[in-house]
Amino acid sequence: MKVMVFGGTGLLGTDIIETCRAEHEMIGLGSRDCDITNFEAVNEYIMIHRPDVVINCAAITDVDKCEENPDFAFRINAIGAKNIACACRDFSSKMIHISTDYVFDGKKEESYVESDAVNPINNYGRSKAMGEDFVKTSGAKFMIIRTAWVFGNRRRHFVDYVAESIIKGEDIIAVKDMVSSPTYTVDLAETIKALIPINTFGMFHAANKGYCSRVQMVEEIMKIMRKTTRVQVLNQSQWKRPALRPAFSALKNYHLQLMDIDNMAGWRDALKRYVRSKYQK
Ligand SMILES: NC(=O)c1ccc[n+]([C@@H]2O[C@H](COP(=O)([O-])OP(=O)(O)OC[C@H]3O[C@@H](n4cnc5c(N)ncnc54)[C@H](OP(=O)(O)O)[C@@H]3O)[C@@H](O)[C@H]2O)c1
């Protein structure tokens, strides 16, 4: 199949292309190739290449930047998704759109399933929820895949901050009232690879199984690395950031489970594979 990946230069997009390139013809695009806020540009790419499947990993993922600059967030995370969905509808490409656990408010006490109501508490979440609505109502054949707390090789993220601080013996700041499902790009890319040829549609949660707080995640990385450093444990109220994060946004892969295609590993296993491959060669 011919598969086009918007956001193909990002954390997840890079691993999707790597994972799928043996089986599919992959076309990866970064913001310099095609700005998804420009409908004509998106339409032209899809019209020329006529991909069977379009995966949208393009987004502004900096939650604080989204809070401070909502127009920027909505333009990329909502209008960008709409532009891709419109072109997919017009050229009969299946759209796989990536979304987030941050569409939820964090007040539930067990893992969120696909049928739970969204109620975002920050501009990143609001812009992603609007993007989901555009994709759902576009008339395109779609899958929306919500994931959470992504880590992988392409760029620096929380796991790298923790591992690098442990190696240097520097203090780590970890927030205890932030709980979700850490997810390895390699595992998520495998799930997306399995979904590409399946003739299905709808909302899917896809995260590594289980959940933890940022503090528990730090403890687990220390265990894997067999080394410790000092941890400053904070509440969100002490960790001054422009955007509030949901206190609990773990995801359950319920739709994948009902279809008997949930192959996501547990978060501890995924974290161990990543940390060992990057920091313990
Ligand atoms: N990271 C997480 O923890 C996390 C958690 C839950 C859900 N998600 C979702 O997962 C998806 C992938 O996230 P990620 O962490 O892989 O993203 P990322 O590493 O921040 O990469 C973002 C990608 O979007 C592209 N992009 C940004 N603005 C664009 C524009 N105007 N036009 C075209 N492309 C543009 C970037 O291209 P350039 O680099 O070329 O500029 C880059 O390829 C997103 O939908 C995100 O909301 C992420």
Coordinates of C-alpha atoms in Angstrom, one line a residue, residues 166-169 221-229:
I166 CA 20.7 10.0 36.6
I167 CA 23.9 9.7 34.6
K168 CA 25.0 13.2 35.6
G169 CA 23.9 12.8 39.2
I221 CA 14.0 4.3 35.3
M222 CA 16.3 4.3 38.3
K223 CA 15.6 0.6 38.9
I224 CA 16.4 -0.2 35.2
M225 CA 19.6 1.9 35.3
R226 CA 20.6 0.6 38.8
K227 CA 21.5 4.1 39.8
T228 CA 19.8 6.8 41.7
T229 CA 19.8 10.5 42.1

